[in-house]
mmCIF file of C-alpha atoms and ligand atoms in Angstrom:
data_model
loop_
_atom_site.group_PDB
_atom_site.id
_atom_site.type_symbol
_atom_site.label_atom_id
_atom_site.label_comp_id
_atom_site.label_asym_id
_atom_site.label_seq_id
_atom_site.Cartn_x
_atom_site.Cartn_y
_atom_site.Cartn_z
ATOM 1 C CA MET A 3 2.910 31.378 14.518
ATOM 2 C CA SER A 4 4.989 28.404 12.754
ATOM 3 C CA GLU A 5 4.606 28.125 9.223
ATOM 4 C CA GLN A 6 2.120 25.401 8.248
ATOM 5 C CA ARG A 7 4.125 22.009 7.509
ATOM 6 C CA ARG A 8 3.338 20.996 3.719
ATOM 7 C CA ALA A 9 3.599 17.570 2.412
ATOM 8 C CA LEU A 10 3.700 16.200 -0.862
ATOM 9 C CA ILE A 11 2.118 12.599 -1.622
ATOM 10 C CA THR A 12 2.854 10.569 -4.760
ATOM 11 C CA GLY A 13 0.301 7.831 -4.889
ATOM 12 C CA ILE A 14 -2.437 10.015 -3.495
ATOM 13 C CA SER A 15 -4.906 7.572 -5.388
ATOM 14 C CA GLY A 16 -3.985 4.363 -3.854
ATOM 15 C CA GLN A 17 -4.836 2.886 -0.525
ATOM 16 C CA ASP A 18 -1.573 4.314 1.564
ATOM 17 C CA GLY A 19 -1.800 7.819 -0.119
ATOM 18 C CA SER A 20 -5.280 8.431 0.715
ATOM 19 C CA PHE A 21 -5.111 6.919 4.382
ATOM 20 C CA LEU A 22 -1.876 9.063 4.627
ATOM 21 C CA ALA A 23 -3.517 12.649 3.055
ATOM 22 C CA GLU A 24 -6.378 12.060 5.875
ATOM 23 C CA PHE A 25 -3.896 11.823 8.959
ATOM 24 C CA LEU A 26 -1.815 14.836 7.382
ATOM 25 C CA LEU A 27 -4.550 16.611 7.113
ATOM 26 C CA GLU A 28 -5.859 15.973 10.855
ATOM 27 C CA LYS A 29 -2.379 17.056 11.730
ATOM 28 C CA GLY A 30 -2.898 20.529 9.876
ATOM 29 C CA TYR A 31 -0.966 19.708 7.145
ATOM 30 C CA GLU A 32 -1.328 21.616 3.988
ATOM 31 C CA VAL A 33 -1.291 18.570 1.605
ATOM 32 C CA PHE A 34 -0.052 18.142 -2.200
ATOM 33 C CA GLY A 35 -1.042 15.073 -4.139
ATOM 34 C CA LEU A 36 0.653 14.194 -7.477
ATOM 35 C CA VAL A 37 -1.955 12.571 -9.859
ATOM 36 C CA ARG A 38 -1.480 11.313 -13.366
ATOM 37 C CA ARG A 39 -4.168 11.753 -15.980
ATOM 38 C CA THR A 40 -6.362 8.724 -16.287
ATOM 39 C CA SER A 41 -9.395 8.241 -18.653
ATOM 40 C CA ILE A 42 -11.866 7.636 -15.567
ATOM 41 C CA SER A 43 -11.276 9.424 -12.610
ATOM 42 C CA SER A 44 -9.376 7.406 -9.704
ATOM 43 C CA LEU A 45 -9.930 9.802 -6.917
ATOM 44 C CA GLU A 46 -12.678 7.629 -5.098
ATOM 45 C CA ARG A 47 -10.647 6.872 -2.305
ATOM 46 C CA LEU A 48 -10.268 10.730 -1.700
ATOM 47 C CA GLU A 49 -13.940 10.894 -1.404
ATOM 48 C CA GLY A 50 -15.255 12.921 1.677
ATOM 49 C CA PHE A 51 -11.816 15.276 1.542
ATOM 50 C CA GLU A 52 -10.691 15.624 -1.979
ATOM 51 C CA ASP A 53 -11.316 19.346 -1.605
ATOM 52 C CA GLN A 54 -9.099 19.594 1.199
ATOM 53 C CA VAL A 55 -6.110 18.344 -0.918
ATOM 54 C CA THR A 56 -4.396 20.392 -3.850
ATOM 55 C CA LEU A 57 -4.022 17.463 -7.018
ATOM 56 C CA LEU A 58 -1.439 18.440 -8.671
ATOM 57 C CA PRO A 59 -0.674 16.606 -12.621
ATOM 58 C CA GLY A 60 2.440 14.802 -12.803
ATOM 59 C CA ASP A 61 3.981 11.209 -13.128
ATOM 60 C CA LEU A 62 7.054 9.285 -12.282
ATOM 61 C CA LEU A 63 7.614 8.730 -15.695
ATOM 62 C CA ASP A 64 8.144 12.320 -16.268
ATOM 63 C CA ALA A 65 11.049 14.342 -14.943
ATOM 64 C CA SER A 66 9.738 17.534 -15.927
ATOM 65 C CA SER A 67 6.326 17.013 -14.411
ATOM 66 C CA LEU A 68 8.130 16.119 -11.060
ATOM 67 C CA MET A 69 10.208 19.326 -10.963
ATOM 68 C CA SER A 70 7.300 21.306 -11.865
ATOM 69 C CA VAL A 71 4.708 19.354 -8.861
ATOM 70 C CA LEU A 72 7.788 20.158 -6.147
ATOM 71 C CA GLU A 73 8.062 23.675 -7.294
ATOM 72 C CA GLN A 74 4.216 24.543 -6.879
ATOM 73 C CA ALA A 75 4.176 22.541 -3.375
ATOM 74 C CA GLN A 76 7.588 23.231 -2.172
ATOM 75 C CA PRO A 77 7.114 20.783 0.526
ATOM 76 C CA HIS A 78 8.809 19.940 3.924
ATOM 77 C CA GLU A 79 7.877 16.507 3.723
ATOM 78 C CA VAL A 80 7.602 14.279 0.214
ATOM 79 C CA TYR A 81 6.316 10.834 0.749
ATOM 80 C CA ASN A 82 6.642 8.794 -2.243
ATOM 81 C CA LEU A 83 3.867 6.066 -2.411
ATOM 82 C CA ALA A 84 3.634 5.819 -6.100
ATOM 83 C CA ALA A 85 4.275 2.540 -7.596
ATOM 84 C CA GLN A 86 3.369 -0.502 -10.108
ATOM 85 C CA SER A 87 2.415 -2.369 -6.863
ATOM 86 C CA PHE A 88 0.732 -5.423 -7.953
ATOM 87 C CA VAL A 89 2.936 -8.223 -8.051
ATOM 88 C CA PRO A 90 1.647 -10.154 -10.855
ATOM 89 C CA THR A 91 1.925 -7.258 -13.133
ATOM 90 C CA SER A 92 5.276 -7.124 -12.626
ATOM 91 C CA TRP A 93 6.050 -10.398 -14.363
ATOM 92 C CA SER A 94 3.900 -9.472 -17.295
ATOM 93 C CA GLU A 95 5.392 -5.608 -17.460
ATOM 94 C CA PRO A 96 8.671 -5.937 -16.324
ATOM 95 C CA VAL A 97 10.425 -3.047 -18.409
ATOM 96 C CA SER A 98 7.265 -0.401 -17.216
ATOM 97 C CA THR A 99 7.614 -1.556 -13.860
ATOM 98 C CA ALA A 100 10.969 -0.720 -13.648
ATOM 99 C CA GLU A 101 10.503 2.302 -15.025
ATOM 100 C CA VAL A 102 7.893 3.869 -12.375
ATOM 101 C CA THR A 103 8.984 1.650 -9.389
ATOM 102 C CA ALA A 104 12.573 1.869 -9.481
ATOM 103 C CA LEU A 105 14.010 4.259 -12.046
ATOM 104 C CA GLY A 106 10.757 6.609 -10.779
ATOM 105 C CA VAL A 107 12.316 6.807 -7.774
ATOM 106 C CA THR A 108 15.552 8.430 -9.360
ATOM 107 C CA ARG A 109 13.667 10.817 -11.017
ATOM 108 C CA LEU A 110 11.834 12.058 -8.075
ATOM 109 C CA LEU A 111 14.988 12.077 -5.497
ATOM 110 C CA GLU A 112 16.793 13.898 -8.044
ATOM 111 C CA ALA A 113 13.935 16.420 -8.221
ATOM 112 C CA VAL A 114 13.678 17.131 -4.993
ATOM 113 C CA ARG A 115 17.842 17.395 -5.077
ATOM 114 C CA HIS A 116 17.682 20.245 -7.476
ATOM 115 C CA VAL A 117 14.273 21.782 -5.963
ATOM 116 C CA CYS A 118 13.574 21.736 -2.316
ATOM 117 C CA PRO A 119 16.955 19.652 -0.798
ATOM 118 C CA GLU A 120 15.585 20.390 2.716
ATOM 119 C CA ALA A 121 12.337 18.252 1.907
ATOM 120 C CA ARG A 122 12.248 15.131 3.962
ATOM 121 C CA PHE A 123 12.470 11.954 1.706
ATOM 122 C CA TYR A 124 9.736 8.695 2.575
ATOM 123 C CA GLN A 125 10.573 5.815 0.168
ATOM 124 C CA ALA A 126 7.914 3.160 0.329
ATOM 125 C CA SER A 127 9.899 -0.056 0.258
ATOM 126 C CA THR A 128 8.628 -3.631 0.600
ATOM 127 C CA SER A 129 8.805 -6.707 2.532
ATOM 128 C CA GLU A 130 8.846 -7.935 -1.082
ATOM 129 C CA MET A 131 12.429 -7.147 -1.188
ATOM 130 C CA PHE A 132 13.124 -9.945 1.429
ATOM 131 C CA GLY A 133 11.626 -12.592 -0.871
ATOM 132 C CA GLN A 134 13.067 -15.835 -0.044
ATOM 133 C CA ALA A 135 15.259 -14.867 3.255
ATOM 134 C CA PRO A 136 14.301 -16.628 6.127
ATOM 135 C CA ALA A 137 11.851 -15.235 8.468
ATOM 136 C CA PRO A 138 11.418 -13.411 11.054
ATOM 137 C CA GLN A 139 12.783 -10.234 8.512
ATOM 138 C CA THR A 140 14.622 -7.366 10.392
ATOM 139 C CA GLU A 141 16.488 -4.519 9.007
ATOM 140 C CA GLN A 142 19.579 -6.502 9.003
ATOM 141 C CA THR A 143 18.037 -9.526 7.021
ATOM 142 C CA PRO A 144 19.472 -9.569 3.066
ATOM 143 C CA PHE A 145 17.587 -9.050 0.468
ATOM 144 C CA HIS A 146 16.457 -12.093 -2.110
ATOM 145 C CA PRO A 147 13.620 -10.556 -4.163
ATOM 146 C CA ARG A 148 11.330 -12.930 -6.079
ATOM 147 C CA SER A 149 9.554 -11.171 -8.506
ATOM 148 C CA PRO A 150 10.409 -8.048 -11.047
ATOM 149 C CA TYR A 151 8.732 -5.638 -8.498
ATOM 150 C CA GLY A 152 10.687 -6.794 -5.422
ATOM 151 C CA VAL A 153 13.957 -6.453 -7.883
ATOM 152 C CA ALA A 154 12.494 -3.202 -8.744
ATOM 153 C CA LYS A 155 12.008 -2.189 -4.908
ATOM 154 C CA VAL A 156 15.691 -3.012 -4.001
ATOM 155 C CA TYR A 157 16.955 -0.896 -6.591
ATOM 156 C CA ALA A 158 14.723 2.162 -5.171
ATOM 157 C CA HIS A 159 15.653 1.224 -1.766
ATOM 158 C CA TRP A 160 18.921 1.652 -2.234
ATOM 159 C CA ALA A 161 18.818 4.362 -4.415
ATOM 160 C CA THR A 162 17.249 6.201 -1.329
ATOM 161 C CA VAL A 163 20.070 5.122 0.989
ATOM 162 C CA ASN A 164 22.428 6.473 -1.500
ATOM 163 C CA GLN A 165 21.450 9.654 -1.791
ATOM 164 C CA ARG A 166 21.170 10.143 1.988
ATOM 165 C CA GLU A 167 24.821 8.884 1.935
ATOM 166 C CA SER A 168 26.283 11.189 -1.029
ATOM 167 C CA TYR A 169 24.376 14.084 -0.212
ATOM 168 C CA ASP A 170 23.789 13.839 3.776
ATOM 169 C CA ARG A 171 19.962 14.316 3.146
ATOM 170 C CA PHE A 172 17.287 12.763 5.414
ATOM 171 C CA ALA A 173 15.917 10.594 3.177
ATOM 172 C CA VAL A 174 14.505 7.464 4.722
ATOM 173 C CA SER A 175 13.233 3.717 3.439
ATOM 174 C CA GLY A 176 10.271 1.839 5.270
ATOM 175 C CA ILE A 177 10.249 -1.567 4.818
ATOM 176 C CA LEU A 178 6.187 -2.669 5.411
ATOM 177 C CA PHE A 179 4.896 -5.513 5.228
ATOM 178 C CA ASN A 180 1.454 -6.163 3.721
ATOM 179 C CA HIS A 181 -1.311 -3.910 5.037
ATOM 180 C CA GLU A 182 -4.400 -3.873 4.017
ATOM 181 C CA SER A 183 -7.929 -1.981 4.293
ATOM 182 C CA GLU A 184 -11.497 -1.804 2.753
ATOM 183 C CA ARG A 185 -9.524 0.646 0.368
ATOM 184 C CA ARG A 186 -7.333 -2.276 -0.738
ATOM 185 C CA GLY A 187 -7.235 -2.915 -4.602
ATOM 186 C CA GLN A 188 -9.772 -5.516 -5.568
ATOM 187 C CA GLU A 189 -6.666 -7.980 -7.359
ATOM 188 C CA PHE A 190 -4.818 -8.290 -3.657
ATOM 189 C CA VAL A 191 -5.538 -11.617 -2.169
ATOM 190 C CA THR A 192 -7.024 -10.203 0.849
ATOM 191 C CA ARG A 193 -9.704 -7.796 -0.895
ATOM 192 C CA LYS A 194 -10.028 -10.165 -3.502
ATOM 193 C CA ILE A 195 -11.357 -12.576 -0.384
ATOM 194 C CA SER A 196 -13.694 -10.199 1.591
ATOM 195 C CA ARG A 197 -15.418 -8.867 -1.651
ATOM 196 C CA ALA A 198 -16.490 -12.173 -2.891
ATOM 197 C CA VAL A 199 -17.305 -13.645 0.663
ATOM 198 C CA ALA A 200 -19.535 -10.549 1.074
ATOM 199 C CA ARG A 201 -20.994 -11.268 -2.518
ATOM 200 C CA ILE A 202 -20.933 -14.999 -2.290
ATOM 201 C CA SER A 203 -23.401 -14.455 1.254
ATOM 202 C CA LEU A 204 -25.691 -11.963 -0.795
ATOM 203 C CA GLY A 205 -26.030 -15.232 -3.247
ATOM 204 C CA LEU A 206 -24.733 -12.818 -5.959
ATOM 205 C CA GLN A 207 -21.408 -15.740 -6.798
ATOM 206 C CA ASP A 208 -21.143 -19.361 -5.441
ATOM 207 C CA LYS A 209 -17.250 -19.890 -6.471
ATOM 208 C CA LEU A 210 -13.903 -17.988 -5.326
ATOM 209 C CA VAL A 211 -11.003 -18.918 -7.466
ATOM 210 C CA LEU A 212 -7.247 -18.477 -5.942
ATOM 211 C CA GLY A 213 -4.112 -19.512 -6.328
ATOM 212 C CA ASN A 214 -1.004 -20.524 -3.511
ATOM 213 C CA LEU A 215 -3.482 -20.908 -0.574
ATOM 214 C CA GLU A 216 -0.005 -22.115 1.676
ATOM 215 C CA ALA A 217 1.856 -18.812 1.015
ATOM 216 C CA ARG A 218 1.653 -16.737 4.225
ATOM 217 C CA ARG A 219 1.880 -13.032 4.946
ATOM 218 C CA ASP A 220 2.119 -10.366 8.142
ATOM 219 C CA TRP A 221 -0.896 -8.936 7.517
ATOM 220 C CA GLY A 222 -1.451 -5.046 9.205
ATOM 221 C CA PHE A 223 -4.229 -2.388 9.133
ATOM 222 C CA ALA A 224 -3.004 0.372 6.491
ATOM 223 C CA GLY A 225 -4.334 3.004 9.011
ATOM 224 C CA ASP A 226 -1.889 1.741 11.286
ATOM 225 C CA TYR A 227 1.195 1.611 8.695
ATOM 226 C CA VAL A 228 0.556 5.156 7.536
ATOM 227 C CA ARG A 229 1.073 6.455 11.156
ATOM 228 C CA ALA A 230 4.976 4.738 11.331
ATOM 229 C CA MET A 231 5.751 6.486 7.764
ATOM 230 C CA TRP A 232 5.090 10.252 9.618
ATOM 231 C CA LEU A 233 6.727 8.961 12.466
ATOM 232 C CA MET A 234 9.815 8.177 10.346
ATOM 233 C CA LEU A 235 10.069 11.476 8.894
ATOM 234 C CA GLN A 236 9.813 13.191 12.741
ATOM 235 C CA GLN A 237 12.870 11.634 13.891
ATOM 236 C CA ASP A 238 16.192 13.628 14.799
ATOM 237 C CA GLU A 239 18.304 11.252 12.452
ATOM 238 C CA PRO A 240 17.052 9.082 9.323
ATOM 239 C CA GLU A 241 16.886 5.769 9.541
ATOM 240 C CA ASP A 242 15.693 2.523 7.415
ATOM 241 C CA LEU A 243 12.987 0.360 9.589
ATOM 242 C CA VAL A 244 10.697 -2.484 8.982
ATOM 243 C CA ILE A 245 6.973 -1.962 9.672
ATOM 244 C CA ALA A 246 5.567 -4.935 10.692
ATOM 245 C CA THR A 247 2.648 -7.064 13.114
ATOM 246 C CA GLY A 248 4.765 -9.659 13.991
ATOM 247 C CA VAL A 249 2.313 -12.200 13.101
ATOM 248 C CA THR A 250 1.805 -14.629 10.306
ATOM 249 C CA HIS A 251 -0.887 -16.189 8.635
ATOM 250 C CA SER A 252 -1.822 -18.183 5.467
ATOM 251 C CA VAL A 253 -4.042 -17.234 2.562
ATOM 252 C CA GLU A 254 -6.221 -20.103 3.872
ATOM 253 C CA GLN A 255 -6.684 -19.084 7.158
ATOM 254 C CA PHE A 256 -7.535 -15.535 6.078
ATOM 255 C CA CYS A 257 -10.111 -17.413 3.872
ATOM 256 C CA GLU A 258 -11.510 -19.089 6.747
ATOM 257 C CA ARG A 259 -11.722 -16.222 9.157
ATOM 258 C CA ALA A 260 -13.324 -14.192 6.420
ATOM 259 C CA PHE A 261 -16.286 -16.905 5.689
ATOM 260 C CA ALA A 262 -16.489 -17.289 8.981
ATOM 261 C CA GLU A 263 -18.037 -14.174 9.193
ATOM 262 C CA VAL A 264 -20.973 -14.989 7.628
ATOM 263 C CA ASN A 265 -21.068 -18.551 8.967
ATOM 264 C CA LEU A 266 -20.189 -19.801 6.025
ATOM 265 C CA ASP A 267 -17.374 -22.726 5.374
ATOM 266 C CA TRP A 268 -14.670 -21.454 3.065
ATOM 267 C CA ARG A 269 -14.143 -25.160 1.636
ATOM 268 C CA LYS A 270 -17.404 -25.306 0.223
ATOM 269 C CA HIS A 271 -16.572 -21.896 -2.087
ATOM 270 C CA VAL A 272 -12.761 -21.464 -2.498
ATOM 271 C CA GLU A 273 -11.228 -23.428 -5.914
ATOM 272 C CA THR A 274 -7.847 -23.162 -6.900
ATOM 273 C CA SER A 275 -6.146 -22.876 -10.341
ATOM 274 C CA SER A 276 -2.895 -22.066 -11.488
ATOM 275 C CA ARG A 277 -3.858 -19.708 -13.218
ATOM 276 C CA PHE A 278 -3.581 -17.007 -9.503
ATOM 277 C CA CYS A 279 -0.354 -19.065 -9.087
ATOM 278 C CA ARG A 280 3.282 -17.082 -9.665
ATOM 279 C CA PRO A 281 6.501 -17.675 -11.479
ATOM 280 C CA ALA A 282 8.201 -17.679 -8.155
ATOM 281 C CA GLU A 283 6.521 -17.260 -4.850
ATOM 282 C CA VAL A 284 7.518 -15.652 -1.477
ATOM 283 C CA ASP A 285 6.570 -18.500 1.226
ATOM 284 C CA GLN A 286 6.564 -16.365 4.128
ATOM 285 C CA LEU A 287 7.047 -13.563 5.665
ATOM 286 C CA VAL A 288 6.925 -12.335 9.535
ATOM 287 C CA GLY A 289 8.383 -9.072 10.190
ATOM 288 C CA ASP A 290 10.098 -8.286 13.394
ATOM 289 C CA ALA A 291 9.487 -4.205 13.998
ATOM 290 C CA THR A 292 11.632 -4.222 17.293
ATOM 291 C CA ARG A 293 13.404 -1.382 16.144
ATOM 292 C CA ALA A 294 10.176 1.045 15.174
ATOM 293 C CA ARG A 295 8.862 0.047 18.303
ATOM 294 C CA GLU A 296 11.894 1.128 20.455
ATOM 295 C CA LEU A 297 12.943 4.170 17.857
ATOM 296 C CA LEU A 298 9.201 5.485 17.104
ATOM 297 C CA GLY A 299 7.136 4.469 19.952
ATOM 298 C CA TRP A 300 4.609 2.264 17.149
ATOM 299 C CA GLN A 301 2.728 -0.636 17.131
ATOM 300 C CA PRO A 302 0.194 -1.852 15.282
ATOM 301 C CA GLU A 303 -3.284 -1.065 17.047
ATOM 302 C CA LEU A 304 -5.559 -3.388 14.676
ATOM 303 C CA SER A 305 -5.726 -7.002 15.343
ATOM 304 C CA PHE A 306 -5.755 -9.621 12.178
ATOM 305 C CA GLU A 307 -9.453 -11.051 12.939
ATOM 306 C CA ASP A 308 -10.667 -6.918 13.537
ATOM 307 C CA LEU A 309 -8.946 -6.476 9.805
ATOM 308 C CA VAL A 310 -10.596 -9.517 8.438
ATOM 309 C CA ARG A 311 -14.031 -8.520 10.106
ATOM 310 C CA ARG A 312 -13.580 -4.647 8.925
ATOM 311 C CA MET A 313 -12.939 -5.588 5.652
ATOM 312 C CA VAL A 314 -15.870 -8.107 5.171
ATOM 313 C CA THR A 315 -17.965 -5.871 6.752
ATOM 314 C CA TRP A 316 -17.437 -3.063 4.190
ATOM 315 C CA ASP A 317 -17.581 -4.843 1.599
ATOM 316 C CA LEU A 318 -21.070 -6.256 2.790
ATOM 317 C CA HIS A 319 -22.045 -3.034 2.889
ATOM 318 C CA ARG A 320 -20.780 -1.858 -0.532
ATOM 319 C CA VAL A 321 -21.903 -4.891 -2.503
ATOM 320 C CA ARG A 322 -25.648 -4.232 -0.904
ATOM 321 C CA GLN A 323 -25.410 -0.509 -1.983
ATOM 322 C CA ILE A 324 -24.698 -1.584 -5.168
ATOM 323 C CA GLU A 325 -27.419 -4.247 -5.522
ATOM 324 C CA GLU A 326 -29.956 -1.477 -4.259
ATOM 325 C CA GLN A 327 -28.394 1.080 -6.998
ATOM 326 C CA SER A 328 -29.275 -1.837 -9.793
ATOM 327 C CA HIS A 329 -32.549 -2.180 -8.366
ATOM 328 C CA THR A 330 -33.511 1.333 -8.299
ATOM 329 C CA ALA A 331 -32.052 2.910 -10.920
ATOM 330 C CA ALA A 332 -34.729 4.967 -12.992
ATOM 331 C CA PRO A 333 -35.348 3.526 -16.377
ATOM 332 C CA ASP A 334 -34.304 5.302 -19.391
ATOM 333 C CA LEU A 335 -37.768 6.322 -20.870
ATOM 334 C CA SER A 336 -35.744 8.981 -23.249
ATOM 335 C CA ARG A 337 -35.581 6.300 -26.240
HETATM 336 P P1 LIG B 409 -1.734 1.278 -4.577
HETATM 337 O O1 LIG B 409 -2.968 1.510 -3.749
HETATM 338 O O2 LIG B 409 -1.197 0.244 -5.994
HETATM 339 O O3 LIG B 409 -1.458 2.845 -5.244
HETATM 340 C C1 LIG B 409 0.059 3.015 -5.917
HETATM 341 C C2 LIG B 409 -0.569 4.731 -6.352
HETATM 342 O O4 LIG B 409 0.397 4.552 -7.185
HETATM 343 C C3 LIG B 409 -1.673 4.734 -7.301
HETATM 344 O O5 LIG B 409 -1.994 6.329 -6.619
HETATM 345 C C4 LIG B 409 -1.250 5.151 -8.628
HETATM 346 O O6 LIG B 409 -1.970 5.893 -9.217
HETATM 347 C C5 LIG B 409 0.318 5.603 -8.248
HETATM 348 N N1 LIG B 409 0.864 5.365 -9.525
HETATM 349 C C6 LIG B 409 1.082 4.597 -10.278
HETATM 350 N N2 LIG B 409 2.019 4.281 -11.559
HETATM 351 C C7 LIG B 409 2.295 5.700 -10.995
HETATM 352 C C8 LIG B 409 3.355 7.048 -12.256
HETATM 353 N N3 LIG B 409 4.119 6.428 -13.248
HETATM 354 N N4 LIG B 409 3.027 7.861 -11.629
HETATM 355 C C9 LIG B 409 2.641 8.549 -10.597
HETATM 356 N N5 LIG B 409 1.994 7.821 -9.817
HETATM 357 C C10 LIG B 409 1.614 6.722 -10.305
HETATM 358 O O7 LIG B 409 -0.615 0.855 -3.226
HETATM 359 P P2 LIG B 409 -0.458 0.991 -1.875
HETATM 360 O O8 LIG B 409 -1.240 -0.309 -1.617
HETATM 361 O O9 LIG B 409 -1.048 2.192 -1.766
HETATM 362 O O10 LIG B 409 0.759 1.162 -1.484
HETATM 363 C C11 LIG B 409 1.677 2.510 -1.864
HETATM 364 C C12 LIG B 409 3.186 2.211 -1.959
HETATM 365 O O11 LIG B 409 3.549 1.539 -0.930
HETATM 366 C C13 LIG B 409 3.349 1.605 -3.129
HETATM 367 O O12 LIG B 409 4.506 1.873 -3.165
HETATM 368 C C14 LIG B 409 3.698 -0.058 -2.551
HETATM 369 O O13 LIG B 409 4.416 -0.682 -3.737
HETATM 370 C C15 LIG B 409 4.386 0.222 -1.243
HETATM 371 N N6 LIG B 409 4.072 -1.059 -0.587
HETATM 372 C C16 LIG B 409 2.730 -1.222 -0.173
HETATM 373 C C17 LIG B 409 2.266 -2.418 0.957
HETATM 374 C C18 LIG B 409 1.040 -3.199 0.996
HETATM 375 O O14 LIG B 409 0.939 -3.857 1.496
HETATM 376 N N7 LIG B 409 -0.233 -1.982 0.632
HETATM 377 C C19 LIG B 409 3.322 -2.810 1.381
HETATM 378 C C20 LIG B 409 4.924 -2.273 1.222
HETATM 379 C C21 LIG B 409 5.092 -1.431 0.157
HETATM 380 P P3 LIG B 409 -3.156 5.716 -10.112
HETATM 381 O O15 LIG B 409 -4.508 5.540 -9.056
HETATM 382 O O16 LIG B 409 -3.196 6.443 -10.979
HETATM 383 O O17 LIG B 409 -3.434 3.845 -10.587
HETATM 384 O O1 LIG B 410 -0.689 -11.883 -2.589
HETATM 385 C C1 LIG B 410 -1.030 -15.397 -2.473
HETATM 386 C C2 LIG B 410 -0.455 -14.766 -3.310
HETATM 387 O O2 LIG B 410 -1.039 -10.131 -4.144
HETATM 388 C C3 LIG B 410 -0.335 -11.970 -1.518
HETATM 389 C C4 LIG B 410 1.582 -5.380 -2.395
HETATM 390 O O3 LIG B 410 1.027 -4.204 -1.682
HETATM 391 O O4 LIG B 410 2.120 -7.129 -0.461
HETATM 392 C C5 LIG B 410 1.828 -6.921 -1.565
HETATM 393 O O5 LIG B 410 1.723 -8.202 -2.656
HETATM 394 C C6 LIG B 410 -0.190 -13.559 -1.274
HETATM 395 C C7 LIG B 410 0.642 -14.439 -2.495
HETATM 396 O O6 LIG B 410 -0.083 -9.191 -2.176
HETATM 397 C C8 LIG B 410 -4.042 -15.250 -4.850
HETATM 398 O O7 LIG B 410 0.638 -15.853 -4.526
HETATM 399 C C9 LIG B 410 -3.654 -16.604 -3.649
HETATM 400 O O8 LIG B 410 1.736 -15.193 -1.971
HETATM 401 O O9 LIG B 410 -2.297 -10.047 -2.206
HETATM 402 P P1 LIG B 410 -0.916 -10.275 -3.051
HETATM 403 P P2 LIG B 410 2.116 -9.620 -2.111
HETATM 404 O O10 LIG B 410 1.932 -10.444 -3.325
HETATM 405 O O11 LIG B 410 2.037 -10.332 -0.881
HETATM 406 C C10 LIG B 410 3.814 -6.521 -0.755
HETATM 407 C C11 LIG B 410 4.373 -6.387 0.542
HETATM 408 C C12 LIG B 410 3.882 -5.035 -1.683
HETATM 409 O O12 LIG B 410 4.596 -4.495 -1.354
HETATM 410 C C13 LIG B 410 2.755 -5.290 -2.946
HETATM 411 O O13 LIG B 410 3.090 -3.950 -3.341
HETATM 412 O O14 LIG B 410 -1.278 -14.289 -2.011
HETATM 413 N N1 LIG B 410 -2.602 -15.348 -3.698
HETATM 414 N N2 LIG B 410 -4.140 -16.623 -4.521
HETATM 415 C C14 LIG B 410 -2.909 -14.891 -4.280
HETATM 416 N N3 LIG B 410 -2.905 -13.590 -4.628
HETATM 417 C C15 LIG B 410 -3.312 -12.330 -5.539
HETATM 418 N N4 LIG B 410 -3.191 -11.244 -5.489
HETATM 419 N N5 LIG B 410 -4.757 -13.454 -5.721
HETATM 420 C C16 LIG B 410 -5.168 -14.654 -5.874
HETATM 421 O O15 LIG B 410 -5.916 -15.065 -6.309
#
């Protein structure tokens, strides 16, 4: 019988980490996750399968913790999904973003090289590296990042390529376009909209304030994208690939579709404020994932319309649940 495959996921508590962990468990992997210490648990997204993964304490800021985690897990595959991933925060905290999202990758690459050099390495690169570059963007499109986050990711991307070229290692970078789900952080625009739509339709709020409604993104479903990450590490030769749907929509179109799910007119509820606009914007992203389709046989399964429906449906359910709990909570009679 062949040895059970072991995978280490950094960023396991995030949106993608949770989907990837579930995916790898279904494939029969032993899954390890690097988690940093937080004052309140950040493991909500692992609900239902937390006991099936081994969580190990560590931080991309701390090289010795990375060595220790790798020694314990002895992984065949390392998926580096950890990052400061919210673009606006990268302007308010550019140095800490670079420490985690850029230098953190060098710390991890070096730790893997010393502890388990045979492990295959996946780096979570992003369409934000293309920034201002004309669409559609392919593997050949030159990078022109528009935020400290994008700049940090370009460093991390080249650090990964350089390890492959310097040490003949299996290290790849997946250039993933925006992917969303009901597990998306609430500050990202899609989730901000789906949650507000649920609350507005249940009479809990009236307005949703957004920034630039004209920005266009190539939005896919996170569950489809983690499959591509895994496929990239199963190839004979390492290759960096663009993963995208090839379809782009504006923030306004996302609003229109999401409000339509609950039969509301988005124009009556959405306002804009410069508070949510960025010092430099990425106007339009559309990925061309032809190479991934050819090489991996990968293509997205969930359409834009189904993604919006899925997110709004889940938020309606969740908001109702929270409301019910707050009404049925037993009164505190102890004082
Ligand atoms: P996410 O939900 O923001 O998750 C980020 C993860 O990184 C969390 O688990 C977070 O842990 C962890 N983390 C942050 N700082 C860390 C540190 N110093 N040490 C260890 N862990 C740390 O992001 P996501 O949407 O799942 O994205 C996963 C990766 O793909 C990120 O690298 C992101 O930049 C990249 N990416 C995302 C997209 C997208 O559309 N989602 C597209 C392209 C690339 P806590 O729970 O403790 O905060
Ligand atoms: O913004 C516009 C905003 O924050 C999308 C991360 O996962 O994907 C994500 O980065 C667009 C931008 O995602 C609001 O200006 C308008 O044009 O949801 P977002 P992002 O910046 O594209 C990439 C691929 C990553 O790698 C990142 O880690 O929506 N927008 N009004 C708004 N955005 C937000 N957050 N909030 C607004 O009110």
